[in-house]
Amino acid sequence: MKYNTFKQALVLTILFLSMSASYGQKSLTVDGYVKALGTFSQLDRSYIPEYLHNAFPETSQDYQIHNRLNFRWYGNKGFSAVMGMRNQLYWGYQVNNVENYGSLLQDNGYFNLSTYWQNENSYIRTFIDRLYLQWQNDQWKLRVGRQRINWGINTTFNPNDLFNQYNYFDFDYEERPGVDAILVEKY
C-alpha cells in the first residue's frame, strides 16, 4: 500500500524547521546545486525493419535541468533532521512522444514523496529522497524516515547491498535513492 503524502511531508518539514528556530536550536544548513543534461540520439535505420522507418525520427534531442536542495538541522541533545529534495524539468522528444512519460519516473518508496506537473511540452518532477529524524549519543544511533542505507561500497556494484542496487551508467544521480526504513546502530 502506498500513500500520497508529499504535501503533508513538506508541510511537516517546514513546520518542524520553523519550530526548531523558535526554540533557539543550534544550526540549520542549506546547500544544493543546479545542473543541465542534454541528450542527442541518432538512429541507425539499418537495425530496424523498413516498415518502421517512419515510426521513429532519425535524430532526437532530450533535455533535463536538475536542481537539488539539502536541508540539515542540528539540534540539542543529539537530535537532528534531514530533508533532501530533487527538482527536475524534462523536455524534448520523449516527453512529447512517449505515452504516460510521467509514470516512468515514479516513487518506489512506501510513502509517495513526489509530485508531478506536466503540460504538452515539458514535465516537472519534485521528489523528496531524504526525509528523516535522527537521535545519536556515544553508544546509540536511531534514524527514522527515508534515508540512504549503505551496506558496503564498491566501484560499480555491490552484490550484497540490497537497498542500493543501481545502474552505474546513470551518472546523473550521485546521491542514490533512499528507502523508507528505521535504522538502529549500537557502537
Coordinates of C-alpha atoms in Angstrom, one line a residue:
M1 CA 0.0 0.0 0.0
K2 CA 1.3 3.5 -0.9
Y3 CA 0.3 6.8 0.5
N4 CA 0.5 10.1 -1.4
T5 CA 2.0 12.2 1.4
F6 CA 4.2 14.6 -0.5
K7 CA 2.3 17.7 0.6
Q8 CA 1.9 16.5 4.2
A9 CA 5.6 15.7 4.4
L10 CA 6.6 19.1 3.0
V11 CA 4.3 21.0 5.4
L12 CA 5.5 18.9 8.4
T13 CA 9.1 19.6 7.5
I14 CA 8.6 23.3 7.2
L15 CA 6.7 23.4 10.4
F16 CA 9.4 21.3 12.2
L17 CA 12.2 23.6 10.9
S18 CA 10.3 26.7 11.9
M19 CA 9.6 25.4 15.4
S20 CA 13.3 24.5 15.8
A21 CA 14.3 28.0 15.0
S22 CA 11.9 29.4 17.6
Y23 CA 13.3 27.2 20.3
G24 CA 16.8 28.5 19.8
Q25 CA 18.3 25.4 18.4
K26 CA 21.9 25.1 17.2
S27 CA 22.1 25.1 13.5
L28 CA 20.3 24.9 10.2
T29 CA 22.2 24.4 6.9
V30 CA 21.0 24.6 3.4
D31 CA 23.0 23.6 0.3
G32 CA 22.4 22.3 -3.2
Y33 CA 23.3 22.6 -6.9
V34 CA 21.8 23.0 -10.4
K35 CA 22.9 21.2 -13.5
A36 CA 21.8 20.6 -17.0
L37 CA 21.9 17.4 -19.1
G38 CA 21.3 17.3 -22.8
T39 CA 20.9 14.0 -24.8
F40 CA 21.2 13.7 -28.6
S41 CA 20.2 10.4 -30.2
Q42 CA 20.8 9.2 -33.7
L43 CA 19.0 6.2 -35.1
D44 CA 20.8 3.8 -37.5
R45 CA 17.8 2.7 -39.7
S46 CA 19.7 -0.5 -40.8
Y47 CA 18.9 -2.1 -37.5
I48 CA 15.1 -1.8 -37.7
P49 CA 12.7 -3.2 -40.3
E50 CA 11.8 -1.0 -43.2
Y51 CA 8.2 -0.7 -42.3
L52 CA 9.2 1.0 -39.0
H53 CA 11.5 3.6 -40.6
N54 CA 8.8 6.4 -40.4
A55 CA 7.8 5.5 -36.8
F56 CA 11.0 6.9 -35.3
P57 CA 12.9 10.1 -36.2
E58 CA 16.4 9.8 -37.4
T59 CA 17.6 12.2 -34.7
S60 CA 16.1 13.4 -31.4
Q61 CA 17.0 15.6 -28.5
D62 CA 16.0 15.5 -24.8
Y63 CA 16.9 17.9 -22.1
Q64 CA 16.9 17.9 -18.3
I65 CA 17.6 20.6 -15.7
H66 CA 18.2 19.1 -12.3
N67 CA 18.2 21.0 -9.0
R68 CA 19.0 19.5 -5.6
L69 CA 18.3 21.1 -2.2
N70 CA 19.6 19.7 1.1
F71 CA 18.3 20.9 4.5
R72 CA 20.0 19.8 7.7
W73 CA 19.0 20.8 11.2
Y74 CA 21.3 20.0 14.2
G75 CA 19.5 20.3 17.5
N76 CA 20.4 19.9 21.1
K77 CA 20.8 16.5 22.9
G78 CA 21.8 14.6 19.8
F79 CA 18.7 15.3 17.7
S80 CA 18.9 16.2 14.0
A81 CA 16.7 16.2 10.9
V82 CA 17.5 16.0 7.2
M83 CA 15.5 16.7 4.1
G84 CA 16.9 16.2 0.6
M85 CA 14.9 17.2 -2.4
R86 CA 15.3 16.9 -6.2
N87 CA 13.5 19.1 -8.7
Q88 CA 13.8 18.0 -12.4
L89 CA 12.5 19.7 -15.5
Y90 CA 12.3 17.4 -18.6
W91 CA 11.5 18.4 -22.2
G92 CA 12.2 17.1 -25.7
Y93 CA 11.3 14.2 -27.9
Q94 CA 10.5 11.6 -25.2
V95 CA 8.2 13.9 -23.2
N96 CA 6.3 14.8 -26.3
N97 CA 6.1 11.3 -27.8
V98 CA 6.2 8.7 -25.1
E99 CA 2.7 8.0 -23.7
N100 CA 2.5 8.4 -19.9
Y101 CA 6.1 9.6 -19.6
G102 CA 5.5 10.6 -16.0
S103 CA 4.7 7.0 -14.9
L104 CA 8.3 6.0 -15.8
L105 CA 9.6 8.3 -13.1
Q106 CA 7.7 7.1 -10.1
D107 CA 8.5 7.0 -6.4
N108 CA 9.1 3.4 -5.3
G109 CA 9.1 4.1 -1.6
Y110 CA 6.4 3.0 0.9
F111 CA 5.3 6.7 1.1
N112 CA 4.9 8.6 -2.1
L113 CA 7.0 11.7 -1.5
S114 CA 6.9 13.0 -5.1
T115 CA 4.7 15.2 -7.2
Y116 CA 4.5 15.9 -10.9
W117 CA 3.4 18.6 -13.2
Q118 CA 3.1 18.2 -17.0
N119 CA 2.0 20.3 -19.9
E120 CA 2.2 19.4 -23.6
N121 CA 5.9 20.2 -23.9
S122 CA 7.5 19.6 -20.5
Y123 CA 7.4 17.6 -17.4
I124 CA 8.4 18.7 -13.9
R125 CA 9.1 16.3 -11.0
T126 CA 9.7 17.2 -7.4
F127 CA 10.9 14.3 -5.3
I128 CA 11.9 14.1 -1.6
D129 CA 14.5 11.3 -1.5
R130 CA 15.8 12.1 2.1
L131 CA 13.5 12.9 5.0
Y132 CA 14.5 11.5 8.4
L133 CA 14.8 12.3 12.1
Q134 CA 17.9 11.1 13.9
W135 CA 18.9 10.8 17.6
Q136 CA 22.5 9.9 18.5
N137 CA 24.7 9.6 21.6
D138 CA 28.0 8.0 22.4
Q139 CA 26.6 4.4 22.1
W140 CA 23.4 4.5 20.0
K141 CA 22.1 6.0 16.8
L142 CA 18.4 5.9 15.8
R143 CA 17.2 7.1 12.5
V144 CA 13.6 7.0 11.2
G145 CA 12.4 8.0 7.8
R146 CA 13.6 8.0 4.1
Q147 CA 17.3 7.5 4.2
R148 CA 20.3 6.1 2.3
I149 CA 21.3 2.8 3.9
N150 CA 24.7 1.7 2.6
W151 CA 25.7 -1.9 3.3
G152 CA 29.0 -1.6 1.5
I153 CA 31.0 0.3 -1.1
N154 CA 32.2 -0.9 -4.4
T155 CA 33.1 1.0 -7.6
T156 CA 30.2 -0.3 -9.7
F157 CA 28.0 -2.9 -8.0
N158 CA 27.9 -4.4 -4.5
P159 CA 26.1 -7.7 -4.7
N160 CA 25.2 -7.8 -1.0
D161 CA 23.7 -4.3 -1.0
L162 CA 20.0 -5.0 -1.4
F163 CA 19.0 -1.4 -0.8
N164 CA 21.3 0.5 -3.2
Q165 CA 21.4 -1.5 -6.4
Y166 CA 21.7 0.9 -9.4
N167 CA 22.7 1.2 -12.9
Y168 CA 26.3 2.7 -12.9
F169 CA 25.6 4.3 -16.3
D170 CA 23.2 6.6 -14.6
F171 CA 25.8 9.2 -13.7
D172 CA 23.2 12.0 -13.1
Y173 CA 22.1 10.8 -9.7
E174 CA 25.1 10.8 -7.4
E175 CA 23.1 10.6 -4.2
R176 CA 21.4 7.3 -4.9
P177 CA 17.8 6.8 -3.8
G178 CA 16.7 6.5 -0.2
V179 CA 14.5 3.8 1.3
D180 CA 11.8 4.2 4.0
A181 CA 13.3 2.5 7.0
I182 CA 14.3 2.5 10.7
L183 CA 18.0 2.3 11.4
V184 CA 19.3 1.3 14.8
E185 CA 23.1 1.1 15.5
K186 CA 25.0 0.4 18.6
Y187 CA 28.6 1.4 18.7

